[in-house]
């Protein structure tokens, strides 16, 4: 399996296990996904959403 695919699966599983309340995020209206949204996690990690959603681009730039 491609390492980028594995990394993406790992990040999605981590994101799904953390609730917004556990991360100190304000409660919002209806949620379509379990856990944190990509945008919320990027904000907590001080990354742009693009950096979070394209880990290969971020990893290669470090």
N, CA, C and O atoms as a GROMACS GRO file, in nm:
protein
  248
    1UNK      N    1   0.085  -0.119   0.000
    1UNK     CA    2   0.000   0.000   0.000
    1UNK      C    3   0.089   0.125   0.000
    1UNK      O    4   0.194   0.127   0.064
    2UNK      N    5   0.048   0.223  -0.070
    2UNK     CA    6   0.120   0.349  -0.081
    2UNK      C    7   0.129   0.416   0.057
    2UNK      O    8   0.030   0.419   0.131
    3UNK      N    9   0.244   0.469   0.091
    3UNK     CA   10   0.263   0.531   0.222
    3UNK      C   11   0.174   0.653   0.241
    3UNK      O   12   0.129   0.680   0.353
    4UNK      N   13   0.148   0.727   0.136
    4UNK     CA   14   0.061   0.844   0.145
    4UNK      C   15  -0.082   0.801   0.176
    4UNK      O   16  -0.151   0.865   0.255
    5UNK      N   17  -0.127   0.692   0.114
    5UNK     CA   18  -0.261   0.639   0.142
    5UNK      C   19  -0.268   0.594   0.287
    5UNK      O   20  -0.367   0.621   0.356
    6UNK      N   21  -0.166   0.525   0.335
    6UNK     CA   22  -0.162   0.480   0.474
    6UNK      C   23  -0.165   0.600   0.568
    6UNK      O   24  -0.236   0.597   0.669
    7UNK      N   25  -0.090   0.703   0.538
    7UNK     CA   26  -0.088   0.823   0.621
    7UNK      C   27  -0.226   0.888   0.624
    7UNK      O   28  -0.273   0.929   0.729
    8UNK      N   29  -0.290   0.897   0.509
    8UNK     CA   30  -0.424   0.954   0.502
    8UNK      C   31  -0.524   0.875   0.586
    8UNK      O   32  -0.607   0.935   0.656
    9UNK      N   33  -0.518   0.743   0.580
    9UNK     CA   34  -0.607   0.660   0.661
    9UNK      C   35  -0.581   0.680   0.809
    9UNK      O   36  -0.675   0.688   0.889
   10UNK      N   37  -0.454   0.688   0.846
   10UNK     CA   38  -0.419   0.711   0.986
   10UNK      C   39  -0.472   0.846   1.035
   10UNK      O   40  -0.530   0.855   1.143
   11UNK      N   41  -0.452   0.950   0.956
   11UNK     CA   42  -0.499   1.083   0.996
   11UNK      C   43  -0.650   1.088   1.008
   11UNK      O   44  -0.703   1.149   1.101
   12UNK      N   45  -0.722   1.024   0.915
   12UNK     CA   46  -0.868   1.019   0.923
   12UNK      C   47  -0.914   0.947   1.048
   12UNK      O   48  -1.009   0.990   1.113
   13UNK      N   49  -0.848   0.837   1.083
   13UNK     CA   50  -0.890   0.763   1.201
   13UNK      C   51  -0.863   0.844   1.328
   13UNK      O   52  -0.944   0.840   1.421
   14UNK      N   53  -0.753   0.915   1.333
   14UNK     CA   54  -0.724   1.001   1.449
   14UNK      C   55  -0.825   1.114   1.460
   14UNK      O   56  -0.874   1.145   1.568
   15UNK      N   57  -0.855   1.174   1.346
   15UNK     CA   58  -0.952   1.284   1.343
   15UNK      C   59  -1.089   1.238   1.388
   15UNK      O   60  -1.161   1.312   1.456
   16UNK      N   61  -1.127   1.116   1.352
   16UNK     CA   62  -1.257   1.063   1.387
   16UNK      C   63  -1.272   1.026   1.534
   16UNK      O   64  -1.384   1.019   1.585
   17UNK      N   65  -1.160   1.004   1.602
   17UNK     CA   66  -1.166   0.966   1.743
   17UNK      C   67  -1.171   1.084   1.838
   17UNK      O   68  -1.205   1.067   1.955
   18UNK      N   69  -1.139   1.202   1.792
   18UNK     CA   70  -1.134   1.320   1.877
   18UNK      C   71  -1.258   1.405   1.855
   18UNK      O   72  -1.284   1.448   1.742
   19UNK      N   73  -1.334   1.428   1.961
   19UNK     CA   74  -1.455   1.510   1.947
   19UNK      C   75  -1.418   1.658   1.958
   19UNK      O   76  -1.315   1.693   2.016
   20UNK      N   77  -1.502   1.743   1.902
   20UNK     CA   78  -1.476   1.887   1.914
   20UNK      C   79  -1.466   1.932   2.060
   20UNK      O   80  -1.382   2.015   2.093
   21UNK      N   81  -1.550   1.877   2.146
   21UNK     CA   82  -1.545   1.914   2.289
   21UNK      C   83  -1.411   1.876   2.351
   21UNK      O   84  -1.355   1.953   2.430
   22UNK      N   85  -1.358   1.760   2.317
   22UNK     CA   86  -1.228   1.717   2.369
   22UNK      C   87  -1.115   1.808   2.322
   22UNK      O   88  -1.014   1.823   2.390
   23UNK      N   89  -1.132   1.866   2.204
   23UNK     CA   90  -1.028   1.953   2.147
   23UNK      C   91  -1.046   2.099   2.189
   23UNK      O   92  -0.965   2.184   2.152
   24UNK      N   93  -1.152   2.127   2.266
   24UNK     CA   94  -1.176   2.265   2.310
   24UNK      C   95  -1.236   2.354   2.203
   24UNK      O   96  -1.229   2.476   2.212
   25UNK      N   97  -1.296   2.291   2.102
   25UNK     CA   98  -1.358   2.367   1.993
   25UNK      C   99  -1.502   2.400   2.032
   25UNK      O  100  -1.565   2.323   2.105
   26UNK      N  101  -1.554   2.513   1.987
   26UNK     CA  102  -1.693   2.548   2.017
   26UNK      C  103  -1.789   2.451   1.950
   26UNK      O  104  -1.760   2.398   1.842
   27UNK      N  105  -1.901   2.428   2.013
   27UNK     CA  106  -2.002   2.339   1.955
   27UNK      C  107  -2.069   2.410   1.839
   27UNK      O  108  -2.109   2.526   1.850
   28UNK      N  109  -2.081   2.341   1.729
   28UNK     CA  110  -2.146   2.397   1.610
   28UNK      C  111  -2.273   2.320   1.582
   28UNK      O  112  -2.308   2.226   1.653
   29UNK      N  113  -2.341   2.361   1.480
   29UNK     CA  114  -2.465   2.293   1.441
   29UNK      C  115  -2.435   2.152   1.390
   29UNK      O  116  -2.332   2.094   1.422
   30UNK      N  117  -2.522   2.102   1.312
   30UNK     CA  118  -2.516   1.965   1.261
   30UNK      C  119  -2.377   1.927   1.205
   30UNK      O  120  -2.316   2.003   1.131
   31UNK      N  121  -2.331   1.810   1.242
   31UNK     CA  122  -2.203   1.760   1.194
   31UNK      C  123  -2.228   1.645   1.100
   31UNK      O  124  -2.308   1.556   1.129
   32UNK      N  125  -2.160   1.645   0.987
   32UNK     CA  126  -2.176   1.539   0.888
   32UNK      C  127  -2.073   1.428   0.906
   32UNK      O  128  -2.088   1.320   0.850
   33UNK      N  129  -1.969   1.456   0.983
   33UNK     CA  130  -1.862   1.358   1.003
   33UNK      C  131  -1.841   1.337   1.152
   33UNK      O  132  -1.861   1.429   1.232
   34UNK      N  133  -1.801   1.215   1.192
   34UNK     CA  134  -1.767   1.196   1.332
   34UNK      C  135  -1.634   1.263   1.361
   34UNK      O  136  -1.546   1.269   1.274
   35UNK      N  137  -1.618   1.313   1.480
   35UNK     CA  138  -1.490   1.373   1.517
   35UNK      C  139  -1.472   1.511   1.460
   35UNK      O  140  -1.569   1.581   1.430
   36UNK      N  141  -1.347   1.550   1.445
   36UNK     CA  142  -1.314   1.684   1.398
   36UNK      C  143  -1.319   1.693   1.247
   36UNK      O  144  -1.290   1.596   1.176
   37UNK      N  145  -1.355   1.809   1.199
   37UNK     CA  146  -1.348   1.837   1.056
   37UNK      C  147  -1.203   1.868   1.020
   37UNK      O  148  -1.125   1.905   1.107
   38UNK      N  149  -1.168   1.852   0.894
   38UNK     CA  150  -1.030   1.883   0.850
   38UNK      C  151  -0.992   2.026   0.886
   38UNK      O  152  -0.880   2.052   0.930
   39UNK      N  153  -1.085   2.118   0.867
   39UNK     CA  154  -1.057   2.259   0.893
   39UNK      C  155  -1.027   2.282   1.041
   39UNK      O  156  -0.938   2.359   1.076
   40UNK      N  157  -1.101   2.213   1.129
   40UNK     CA  158  -1.078   2.229   1.273
   40UNK      C  159  -0.943   2.173   1.313
   40UNK      O  160  -0.871   2.234   1.392
   41UNK      N  161  -0.909   2.059   1.259
   41UNK     CA  162  -0.780   1.998   1.292
   41UNK      C  163  -0.665   2.081   1.238
   41UNK      O  164  -0.562   2.095   1.305
   42UNK      N  165  -0.680   2.135   1.120
   42UNK     CA  166  -0.575   2.223   1.064
   42UNK      C  167  -0.557   2.345   1.153
   42UNK      O  168  -0.444   2.388   1.177
   43UNK      N  169  -0.666   2.401   1.200
   43UNK     CA  170  -0.658   2.517   1.288
   43UNK      C  171  -0.584   2.482   1.418
   43UNK      O  172  -0.498   2.558   1.462
   44UNK      N  173  -0.616   2.369   1.477
   44UNK     CA  174  -0.548   2.327   1.600
   44UNK      C  175  -0.400   2.300   1.578
   44UNK      O  176  -0.318   2.323   1.666
   45UNK      N  177  -0.366   2.250   1.460
   45UNK     CA  178  -0.227   2.217   1.429
   45UNK      C  179  -0.149   2.335   1.371
   45UNK      O  180  -0.031   2.321   1.338
   46UNK      N  181  -0.214   2.450   1.358
   46UNK     CA  182  -0.153   2.570   1.302
   46UNK      C  183  -0.102   2.545   1.159
   46UNK      O  184   0.007   2.589   1.122
   47UNK      N  185  -0.183   2.474   1.081
   47UNK     CA  186  -0.152   2.447   0.941
   47UNK      C  187  -0.263   2.505   0.855
   47UNK      O  188  -0.373   2.530   0.904
   48UNK      N  189  -0.235   2.524   0.730
   48UNK     CA  190  -0.342   2.560   0.638
   48UNK      C  191  -0.421   2.432   0.608
   48UNK      O  192  -0.370   2.322   0.625
   49UNK      N  193  -0.543   2.449   0.564
   49UNK     CA  194  -0.624   2.333   0.527
   49UNK      C  195  -0.557   2.258   0.412
   49UNK      O  196  -0.561   2.135   0.408
   50UNK      N  197  -0.497   2.331   0.320
   50UNK     CA  198  -0.427   2.266   0.208
   50UNK      C  199  -0.312   2.178   0.259
   50UNK      O  200  -0.294   2.066   0.211
   51UNK      N  201  -0.236   2.228   0.355
   51UNK     CA  202  -0.127   2.148   0.411
   51UNK      C  203  -0.181   2.024   0.480
   51UNK      O  204  -0.119   1.918   0.474
   52UNK      N  205  -0.294   2.037   0.546
   52UNK     CA  206  -0.351   1.922   0.616
   52UNK      C  207  -0.407   1.820   0.518
   52UNK      O  208  -0.391   1.699   0.537
   53UNK      N  209  -0.473   1.868   0.414
   53UNK     CA  210  -0.540   1.775   0.322
   53UNK      C  211  -0.446   1.716   0.219
   53UNK      O  212  -0.480   1.617   0.154
   54UNK      N  213  -0.330   1.774   0.203
   54UNK     CA  214  -0.231   1.718   0.110
   54UNK      C  215  -0.101   1.693   0.186
   54UNK      O  216  -0.003   1.766   0.169
   55UNK      N  217  -0.101   1.588   0.269
   55UNK     CA  218   0.016   1.563   0.354
   55UNK      C  219   0.145   1.546   0.274
   55UNK      O  220   0.252   1.581   0.323
   56UNK      N  221   0.137   1.493   0.154
   56UNK     CA  222   0.258   1.474   0.075
   56UNK      C  223   0.324   1.608   0.046
   56UNK      O  224   0.447   1.619   0.055
   57UNK      N  225   0.247   1.707   0.012
   57UNK     CA  226   0.303   1.839  -0.017
   57UNK      C  227   0.369   1.898   0.107
   57UNK      O  228   0.477   1.957   0.098
   58UNK      N  229   0.306   1.881   0.222
   58UNK     CA  230   0.364   1.933   0.345
   58UNK      C  231   0.488   1.856   0.385
   58UNK      O  232   0.590   1.916   0.420
   59UNK      N  233   0.483   1.725   0.379
   59UNK     CA  234   0.598   1.643   0.420
   59UNK      C  235   0.719   1.673   0.331
   59UNK      O  236   0.831   1.680   0.380
   60UNK      N  237   0.696   1.690   0.202
   60UNK     CA  238   0.807   1.718   0.110
   60UNK      C  239   0.866   1.856   0.130
   60UNK      O  240   0.981   1.880   0.092
   61UNK      N  241   0.788   1.948   0.188
   61UNK     CA  242   0.838   2.085   0.206
   61UNK      C  243   0.917   2.100   0.335
   61UNK      O  244   0.980   2.204   0.356
   62UNK      N  245   0.916   2.002   0.421
   62UNK     CA  246   0.987   2.011   0.550
   62UNK      C  247   1.132   1.978   0.532
   62UNK      O  248   1.208   1.981   0.629
   0.00000   0.00000   0.00000
